[in-house]
Coordinates of C-alpha atoms and ligand atoms in Angstrom, one line a residue:
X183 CA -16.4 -4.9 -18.0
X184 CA -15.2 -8.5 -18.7
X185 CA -12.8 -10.9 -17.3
X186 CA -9.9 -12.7 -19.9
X187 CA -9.7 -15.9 -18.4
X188 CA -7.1 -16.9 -21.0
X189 CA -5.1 -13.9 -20.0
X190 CA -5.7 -14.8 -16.4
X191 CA -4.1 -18.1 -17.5
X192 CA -1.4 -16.6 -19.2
X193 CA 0.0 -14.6 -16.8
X194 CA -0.1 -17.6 -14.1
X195 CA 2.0 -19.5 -16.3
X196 CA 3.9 -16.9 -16.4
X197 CA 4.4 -16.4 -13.0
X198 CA 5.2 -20.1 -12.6
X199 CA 8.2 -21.0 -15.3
X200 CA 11.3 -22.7 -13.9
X201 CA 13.4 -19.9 -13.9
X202 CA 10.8 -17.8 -11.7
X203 CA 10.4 -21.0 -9.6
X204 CA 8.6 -23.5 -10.9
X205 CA 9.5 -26.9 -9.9
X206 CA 9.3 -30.1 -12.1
X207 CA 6.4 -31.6 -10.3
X208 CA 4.5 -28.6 -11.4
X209 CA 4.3 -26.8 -7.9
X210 CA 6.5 -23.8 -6.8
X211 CA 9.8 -22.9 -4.8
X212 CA 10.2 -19.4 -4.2
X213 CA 11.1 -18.4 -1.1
X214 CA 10.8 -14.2 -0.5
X215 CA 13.7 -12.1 -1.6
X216 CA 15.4 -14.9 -3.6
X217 CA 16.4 -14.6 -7.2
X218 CA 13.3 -16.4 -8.2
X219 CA 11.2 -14.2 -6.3
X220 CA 13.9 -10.5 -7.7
X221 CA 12.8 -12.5 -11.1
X222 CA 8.7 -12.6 -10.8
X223 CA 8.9 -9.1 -8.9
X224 CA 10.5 -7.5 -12.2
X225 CA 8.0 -9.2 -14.8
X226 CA 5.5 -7.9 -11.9
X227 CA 6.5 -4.5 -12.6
X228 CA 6.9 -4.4 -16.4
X229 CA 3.6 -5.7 -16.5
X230 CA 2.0 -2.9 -13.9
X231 CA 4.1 -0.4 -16.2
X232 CA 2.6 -1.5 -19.1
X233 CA -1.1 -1.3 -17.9
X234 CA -0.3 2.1 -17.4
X235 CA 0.0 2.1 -13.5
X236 CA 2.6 4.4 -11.6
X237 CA 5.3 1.6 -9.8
X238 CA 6.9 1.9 -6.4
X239 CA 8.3 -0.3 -3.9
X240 CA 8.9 0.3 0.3
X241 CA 11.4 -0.5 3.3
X242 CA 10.1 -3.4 3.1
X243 CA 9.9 -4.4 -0.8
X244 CA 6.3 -4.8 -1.1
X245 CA 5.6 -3.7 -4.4
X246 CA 2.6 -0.9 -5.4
X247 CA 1.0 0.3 -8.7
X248 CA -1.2 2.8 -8.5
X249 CA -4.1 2.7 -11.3
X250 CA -4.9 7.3 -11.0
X251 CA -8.3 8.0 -10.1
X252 CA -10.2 11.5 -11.3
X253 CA -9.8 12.3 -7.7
X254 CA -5.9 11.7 -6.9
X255 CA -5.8 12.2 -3.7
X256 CA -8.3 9.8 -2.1
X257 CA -7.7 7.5 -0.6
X258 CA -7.0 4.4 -3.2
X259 CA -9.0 0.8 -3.1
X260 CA -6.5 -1.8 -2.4
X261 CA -5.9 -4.8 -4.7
X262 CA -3.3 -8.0 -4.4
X263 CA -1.8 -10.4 -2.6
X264 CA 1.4 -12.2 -2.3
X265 CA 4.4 -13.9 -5.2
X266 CA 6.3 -15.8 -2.5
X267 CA 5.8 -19.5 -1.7
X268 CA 7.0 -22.1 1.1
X269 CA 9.3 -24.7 -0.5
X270 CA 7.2 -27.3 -2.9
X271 CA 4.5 -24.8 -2.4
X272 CA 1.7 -24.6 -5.1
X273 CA 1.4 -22.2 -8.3
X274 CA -2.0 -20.5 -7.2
X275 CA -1.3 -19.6 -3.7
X276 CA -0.8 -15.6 -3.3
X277 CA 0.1 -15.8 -6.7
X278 CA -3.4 -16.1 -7.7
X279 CA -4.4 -13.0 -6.1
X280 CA -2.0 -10.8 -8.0
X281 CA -3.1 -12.2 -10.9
X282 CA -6.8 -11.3 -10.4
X283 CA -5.7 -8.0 -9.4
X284 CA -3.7 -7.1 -12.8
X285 CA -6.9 -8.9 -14.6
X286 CA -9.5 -6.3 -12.7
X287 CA -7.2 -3.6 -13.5
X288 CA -6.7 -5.0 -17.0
X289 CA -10.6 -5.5 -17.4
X290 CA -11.1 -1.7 -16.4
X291 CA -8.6 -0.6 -19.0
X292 CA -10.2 -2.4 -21.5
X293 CA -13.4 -0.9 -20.8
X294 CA -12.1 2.4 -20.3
X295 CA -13.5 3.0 -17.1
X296 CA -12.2 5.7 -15.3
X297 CA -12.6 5.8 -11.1
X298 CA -13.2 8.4 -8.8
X299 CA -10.4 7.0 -6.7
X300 CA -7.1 5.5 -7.2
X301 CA -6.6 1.7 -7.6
X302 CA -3.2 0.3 -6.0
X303 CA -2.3 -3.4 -6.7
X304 CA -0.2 -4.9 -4.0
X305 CA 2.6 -7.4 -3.9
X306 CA 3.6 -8.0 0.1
X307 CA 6.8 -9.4 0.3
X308 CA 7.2 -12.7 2.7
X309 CA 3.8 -13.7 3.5
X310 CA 5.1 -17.6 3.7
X311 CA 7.2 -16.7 6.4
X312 CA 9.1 -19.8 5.1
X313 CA 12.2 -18.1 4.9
X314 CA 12.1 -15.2 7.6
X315 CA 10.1 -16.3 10.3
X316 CA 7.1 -15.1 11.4
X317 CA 4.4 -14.5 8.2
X318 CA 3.1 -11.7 7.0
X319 CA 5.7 -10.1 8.2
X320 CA 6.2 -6.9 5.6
X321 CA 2.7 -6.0 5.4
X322 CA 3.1 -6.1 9.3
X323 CA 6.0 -4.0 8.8
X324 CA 4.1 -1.1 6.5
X325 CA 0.9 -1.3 8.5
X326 CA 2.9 -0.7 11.5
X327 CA 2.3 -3.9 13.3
X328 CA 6.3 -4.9 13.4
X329 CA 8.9 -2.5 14.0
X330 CA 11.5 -1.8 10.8
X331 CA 14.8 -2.7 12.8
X332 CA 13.4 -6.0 14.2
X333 CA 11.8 -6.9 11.1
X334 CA 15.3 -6.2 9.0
X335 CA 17.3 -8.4 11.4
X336 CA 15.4 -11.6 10.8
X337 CA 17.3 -14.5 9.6
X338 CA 16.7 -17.1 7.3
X339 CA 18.7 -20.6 8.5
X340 CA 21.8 -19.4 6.6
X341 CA 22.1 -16.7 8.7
X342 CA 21.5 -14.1 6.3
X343 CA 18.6 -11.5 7.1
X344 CA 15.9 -9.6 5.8
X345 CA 17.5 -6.2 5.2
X346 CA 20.4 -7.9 3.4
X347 CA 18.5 -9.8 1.2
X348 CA 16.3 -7.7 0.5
X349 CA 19.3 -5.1 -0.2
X350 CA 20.9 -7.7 -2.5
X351 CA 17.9 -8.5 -4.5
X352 CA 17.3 -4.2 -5.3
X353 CA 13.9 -3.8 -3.4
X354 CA 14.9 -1.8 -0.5
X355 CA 12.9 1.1 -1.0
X356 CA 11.8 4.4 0.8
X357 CA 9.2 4.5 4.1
X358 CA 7.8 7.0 2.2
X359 CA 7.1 4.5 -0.5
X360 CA 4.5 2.5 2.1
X361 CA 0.9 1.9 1.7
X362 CA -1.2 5.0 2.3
X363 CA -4.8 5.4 4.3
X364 CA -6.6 3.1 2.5
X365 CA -10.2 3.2 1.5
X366 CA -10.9 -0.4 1.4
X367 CA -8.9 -3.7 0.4
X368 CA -9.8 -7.0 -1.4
X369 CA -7.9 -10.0 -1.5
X370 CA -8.6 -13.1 -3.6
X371 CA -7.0 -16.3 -2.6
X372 CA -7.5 -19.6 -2.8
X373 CA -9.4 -21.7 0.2
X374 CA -6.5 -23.7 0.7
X375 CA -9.3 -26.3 2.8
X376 CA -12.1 -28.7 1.1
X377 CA -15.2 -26.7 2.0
X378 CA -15.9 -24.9 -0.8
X379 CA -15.3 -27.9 -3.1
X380 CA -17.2 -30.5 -1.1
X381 CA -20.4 -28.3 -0.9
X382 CA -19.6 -27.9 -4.5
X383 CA -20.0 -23.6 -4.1
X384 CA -18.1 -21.8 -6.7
X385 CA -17.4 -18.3 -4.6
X386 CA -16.2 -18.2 -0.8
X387 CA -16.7 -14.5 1.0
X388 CA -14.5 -15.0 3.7
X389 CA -15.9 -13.9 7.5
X390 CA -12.6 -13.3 8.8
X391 CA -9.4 -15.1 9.6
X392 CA -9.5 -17.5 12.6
X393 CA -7.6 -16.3 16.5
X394 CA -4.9 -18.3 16.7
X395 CA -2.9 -19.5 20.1
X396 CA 0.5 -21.5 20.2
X397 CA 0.9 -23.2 23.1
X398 CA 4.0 -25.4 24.7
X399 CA 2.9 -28.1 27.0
X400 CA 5.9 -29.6 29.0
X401 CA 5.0 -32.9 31.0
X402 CA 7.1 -34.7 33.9
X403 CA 7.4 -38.0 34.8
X404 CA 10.1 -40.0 36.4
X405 CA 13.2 -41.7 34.2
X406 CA 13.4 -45.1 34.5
X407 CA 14.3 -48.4 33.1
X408 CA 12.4 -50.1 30.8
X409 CA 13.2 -53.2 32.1
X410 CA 13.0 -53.9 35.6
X411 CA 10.1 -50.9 36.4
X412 CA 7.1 -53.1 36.9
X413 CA 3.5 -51.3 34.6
X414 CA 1.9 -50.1 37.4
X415 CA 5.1 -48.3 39.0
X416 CA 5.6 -45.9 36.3
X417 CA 5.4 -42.8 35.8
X418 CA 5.5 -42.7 32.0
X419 CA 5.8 -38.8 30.6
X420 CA 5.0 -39.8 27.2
X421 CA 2.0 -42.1 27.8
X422 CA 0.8 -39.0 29.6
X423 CA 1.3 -36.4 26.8
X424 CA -0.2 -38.7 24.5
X425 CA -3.6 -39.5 26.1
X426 CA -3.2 -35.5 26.2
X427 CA -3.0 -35.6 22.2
X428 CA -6.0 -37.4 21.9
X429 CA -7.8 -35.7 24.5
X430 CA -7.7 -32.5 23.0
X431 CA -8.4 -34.2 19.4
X432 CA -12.0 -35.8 21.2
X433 CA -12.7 -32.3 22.8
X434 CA -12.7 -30.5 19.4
X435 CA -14.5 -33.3 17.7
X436 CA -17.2 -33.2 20.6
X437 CA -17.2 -29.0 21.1
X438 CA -17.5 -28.5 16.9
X439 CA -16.0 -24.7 17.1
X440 CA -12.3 -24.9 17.3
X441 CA -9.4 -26.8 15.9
X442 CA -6.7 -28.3 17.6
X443 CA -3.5 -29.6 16.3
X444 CA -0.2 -31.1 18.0
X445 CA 2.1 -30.9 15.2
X446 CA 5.3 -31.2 17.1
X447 CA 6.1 -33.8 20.0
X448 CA 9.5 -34.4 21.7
X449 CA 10.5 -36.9 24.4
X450 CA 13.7 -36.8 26.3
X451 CA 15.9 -38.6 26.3
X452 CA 14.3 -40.6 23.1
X453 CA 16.0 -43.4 24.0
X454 CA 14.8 -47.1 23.6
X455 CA 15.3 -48.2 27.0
X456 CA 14.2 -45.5 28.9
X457 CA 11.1 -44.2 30.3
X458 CA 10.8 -40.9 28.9
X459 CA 11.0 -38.2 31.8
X460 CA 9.9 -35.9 30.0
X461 CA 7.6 -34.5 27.1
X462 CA 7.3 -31.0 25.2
X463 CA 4.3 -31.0 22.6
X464 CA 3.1 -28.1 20.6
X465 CA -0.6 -26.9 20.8
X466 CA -2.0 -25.0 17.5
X467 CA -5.6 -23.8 18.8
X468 CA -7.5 -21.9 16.0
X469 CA -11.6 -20.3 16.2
X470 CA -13.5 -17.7 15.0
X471 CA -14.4 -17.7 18.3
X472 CA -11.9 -15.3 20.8
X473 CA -13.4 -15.9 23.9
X474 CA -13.8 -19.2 23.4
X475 CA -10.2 -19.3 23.0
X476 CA -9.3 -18.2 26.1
X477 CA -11.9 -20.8 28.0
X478 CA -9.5 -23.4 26.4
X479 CA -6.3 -21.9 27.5
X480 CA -7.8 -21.2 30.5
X481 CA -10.2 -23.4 31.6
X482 CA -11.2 -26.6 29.2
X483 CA -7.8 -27.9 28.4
X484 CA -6.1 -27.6 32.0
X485 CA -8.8 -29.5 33.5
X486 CA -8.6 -32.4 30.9
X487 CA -5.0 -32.2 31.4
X488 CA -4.9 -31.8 35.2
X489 CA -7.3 -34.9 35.1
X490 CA -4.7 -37.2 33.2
X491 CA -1.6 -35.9 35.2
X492 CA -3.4 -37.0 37.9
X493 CA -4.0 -40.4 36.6
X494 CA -0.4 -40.9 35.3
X495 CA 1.5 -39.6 38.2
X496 CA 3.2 -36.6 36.1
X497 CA 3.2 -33.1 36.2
X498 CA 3.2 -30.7 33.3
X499 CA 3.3 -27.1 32.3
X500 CA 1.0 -25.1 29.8
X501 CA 1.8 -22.2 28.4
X502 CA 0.5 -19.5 25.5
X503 CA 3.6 -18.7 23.4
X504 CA 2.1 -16.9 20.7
X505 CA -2.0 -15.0 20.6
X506 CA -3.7 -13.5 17.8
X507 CA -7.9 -12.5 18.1
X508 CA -9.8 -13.1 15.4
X509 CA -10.2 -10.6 12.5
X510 CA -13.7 -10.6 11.6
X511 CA -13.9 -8.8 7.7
X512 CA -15.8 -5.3 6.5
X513 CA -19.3 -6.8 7.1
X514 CA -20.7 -4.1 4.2
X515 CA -18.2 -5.5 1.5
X516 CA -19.1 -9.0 2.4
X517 CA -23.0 -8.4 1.8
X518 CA -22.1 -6.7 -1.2
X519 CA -19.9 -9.8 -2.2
X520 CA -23.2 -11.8 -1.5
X521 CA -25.2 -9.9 -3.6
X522 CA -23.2 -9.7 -6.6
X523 CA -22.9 -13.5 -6.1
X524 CA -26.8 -13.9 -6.2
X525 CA -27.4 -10.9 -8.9
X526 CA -25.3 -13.3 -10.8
X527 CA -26.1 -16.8 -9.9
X528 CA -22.6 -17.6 -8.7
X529 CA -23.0 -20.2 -6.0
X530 CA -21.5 -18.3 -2.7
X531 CA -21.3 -19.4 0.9
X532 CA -19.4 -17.2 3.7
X533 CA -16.5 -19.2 5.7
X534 CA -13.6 -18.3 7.9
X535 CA -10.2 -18.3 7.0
X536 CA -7.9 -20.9 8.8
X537 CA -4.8 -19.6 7.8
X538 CA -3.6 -16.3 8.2
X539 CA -3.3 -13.5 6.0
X540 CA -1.6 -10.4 5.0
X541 CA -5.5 -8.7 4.3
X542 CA -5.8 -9.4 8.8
X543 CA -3.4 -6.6 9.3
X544 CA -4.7 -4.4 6.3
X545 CA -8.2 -5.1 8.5
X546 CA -6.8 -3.3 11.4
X547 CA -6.5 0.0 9.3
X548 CA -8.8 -0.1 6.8
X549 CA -12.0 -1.9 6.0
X550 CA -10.9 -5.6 4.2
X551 CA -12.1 -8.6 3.0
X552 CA -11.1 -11.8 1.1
X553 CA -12.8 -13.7 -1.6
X554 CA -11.9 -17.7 -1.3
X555 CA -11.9 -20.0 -4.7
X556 CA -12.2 -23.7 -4.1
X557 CA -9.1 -25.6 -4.1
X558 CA -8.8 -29.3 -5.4
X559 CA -9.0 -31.5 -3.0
X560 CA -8.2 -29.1 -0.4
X561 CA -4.8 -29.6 -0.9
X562 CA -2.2 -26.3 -0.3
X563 CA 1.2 -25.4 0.3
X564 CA 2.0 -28.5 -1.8
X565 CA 3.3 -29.2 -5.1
X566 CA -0.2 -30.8 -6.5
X567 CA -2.1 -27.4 -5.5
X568 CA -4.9 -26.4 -8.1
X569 CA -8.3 -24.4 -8.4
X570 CA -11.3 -24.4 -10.8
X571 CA -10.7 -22.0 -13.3
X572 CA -14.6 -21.9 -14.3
X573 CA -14.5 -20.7 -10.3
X574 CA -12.0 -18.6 -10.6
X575 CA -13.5 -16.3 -13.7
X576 CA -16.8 -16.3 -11.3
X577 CA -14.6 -14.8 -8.2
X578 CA -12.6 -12.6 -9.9
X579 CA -15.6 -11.2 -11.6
X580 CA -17.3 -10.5 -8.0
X581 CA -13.3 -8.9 -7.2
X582 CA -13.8 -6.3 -10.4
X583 CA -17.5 -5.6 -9.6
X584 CA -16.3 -5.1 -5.9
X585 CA -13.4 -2.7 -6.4
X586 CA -15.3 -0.6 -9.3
X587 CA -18.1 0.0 -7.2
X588 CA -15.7 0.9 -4.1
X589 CA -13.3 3.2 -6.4
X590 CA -16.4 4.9 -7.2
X591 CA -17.6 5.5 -3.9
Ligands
ZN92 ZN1 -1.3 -17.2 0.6

């Protein structure tokens, strides 16, 4: 069995052209269940059809083809990953992954290997969640993490919603059409971060996808004029929330296990002559490590806080919009990944995966894991985006090896 990287190539090209979304700059603007995106989803399906493999879509429009296996009715190996893209996203994001899927299933037909089980390549609609809000929401939907009727009624900023769109574009298919049991999943994507490229390691076998909590910290001073209130009389929310920023920055520097992120900061009344009253920031806390998570939220953060209120005069408010636990990965498939990499002399280290992705729901049903290519530069969701191909052919030949060996089990 041998990977085409020129076909590889080929089919990322043509995944990429203007009229499927490709942008001048060379990056990518297909938001889910636009015309760009109806556009790639058909050449997605012509091609699955012409590898032979039986097409079907869902409620939710994520797109299957099922390679048979001598034993239909296993449960298949599941392959893929996503076509959608934020706006002036990048061409190998997602897109990547269902490319490697077609090539493994293209590299097995070449070969003529036959399986024990079926082989389903995926296509999960919105995984961005640029256009309906939150991500991963369809594979959510068919792994039964969101219901159908909330998940429909999401609205892009137009005001038009999932069902609709998704109705308009011809991809509103049958419940019955949904992902199976499956017997294990892979995803290829690429890192998205510098890691891989600055230890200069060709293959990344992903431990799991980082916990996540959203927070909203609210702080209160007093309004005042920025004239005749004297330094020392002040009680400035602003100057509070942002020895607060920096705070949390110097904790995660000093602690070396999480990452923290203010990404949003609003003062009221954001006037030039006032003494902002008040300050609502955003929190993005992310580890591998859940219960040190919740020492943060729960311990580590309020006292630094509490500390500066103190100092400032203000009060403030935190509080945990939005949780997710970590999703350590199958830890059999990611020695197996290992060991291919060694058999082979592919350069391979295990990381955890900052971002999320669709493969952390499949992990709650089925055993998963992700392969990670380095990016350039570390540099995602942006128009310059790029990976190694010479990388690339190494981790997609690990993918075939994995989900041979797996459809065979
Ligand atoms: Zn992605």
């Amino acid at each position: 069995m041998q990977i085409d990287l020129d076909r590889m190539q080929r089919r990322l090209a043509a995944l990429t052209t203007p009229a499927l979304g490709g942008t001048p700059a060379g990056g990518m603007s297909r938001l889910a269940l636009s015309d760009t995106d109806r556009a790639a989803r058909d050449l997605l399906i012509a091609w699955l059809r012409e590898l032979g493999l039986t097409t079907r879509f869902d409620d939710f429009g994520n797109i299957y083809g099922r390679r048979a296996g001598r034993e239909p009715d296993l449960a298949p190996v599941l392959i893929g990953s996503h076509l959608d893209t934020v706006p002036g996203g990048g061409r190998f994001d997602g897109i990547l992954g269902v490319v490697a899927a077609l090539e493994v299933v293209s590299a097995l037909n070449d070969a003529g290997v036959t399986t024990r089980r079926p082989i389903e390549v995926v296509d999960w609609t919105n995984e961005e969640g640029a256009r309906f809000t939150p991500a991963m929401l369809a594979s959510g939907g068919a792994l039964g993490v969101f219901e159908r009727d909330w998940v429909y009624a999401r609205a892009d900023r137009q005001g038009r919603t999932f069902g609709d769109e998704l109705a308009r574009i011809g991809y509103r298919g049958d419940e019955s059409a949904r992902v199976g049991p499956i017997a294990t999943s892979f995803e290829l994507h690429i890192e998205q971060g510098p890691v891989l490229e600055a230890s200069g390691e060709s293959v990344g076998v992903v431990e799991g996808v980082v916990g996540i909590r959203w927070c909203r910290v609210t702080v209160r001073g007093q309004s005042a004029h920025a004239g005749p209130t004297p330094m020392a009389l002040r009680r400035d929310a602003l100057v509070a929330a942002a020895r607060m920023v920096v705070a949390v920055r110097d904790h995660a520097r000093t602690e070396g296990r999480h990452n923290a992120t203010v990404g949003s900061l609003v003062p009221e009344p954001g006037v030039v002559n006032v003494i902002p009253p008040v300050v609502t920031f955003s929190l993005d806390l992310r580890s591998q490590d859940g219960p040190l998570l919740d020492r943060l939220t729960g311990e580590d953060i309020p006292a630094l806080f509490a500390a500066i209120a103190a100092e400032e005069r203000v009060e403030y408010t935190l509080e945990v919009e939005w949780a997710v636990p970590p999703t350590p990965f199958d830890a059999a498939n990611k020695e197996r990944a290992e060991a291919i990499c060694r058999e082979r002399g592919y350069s391979a280290r295990r990381l955890w995966a900052g971002a999320g992705h669709d493969s952390q729901y499949i992990a709650r049903v089925a055993p998963a894991m992700m392969l990670f290519t380095p990016t350039i530069g570390g540099l995602s969701h942006c128009e310059t985006e790029d990976a190694p191909w010479p990388d690339i052919a190494k981790a997609t030949d690990v993918l075939l090896t994995l989900v041979a060996e797996a459809a065979n089990r």
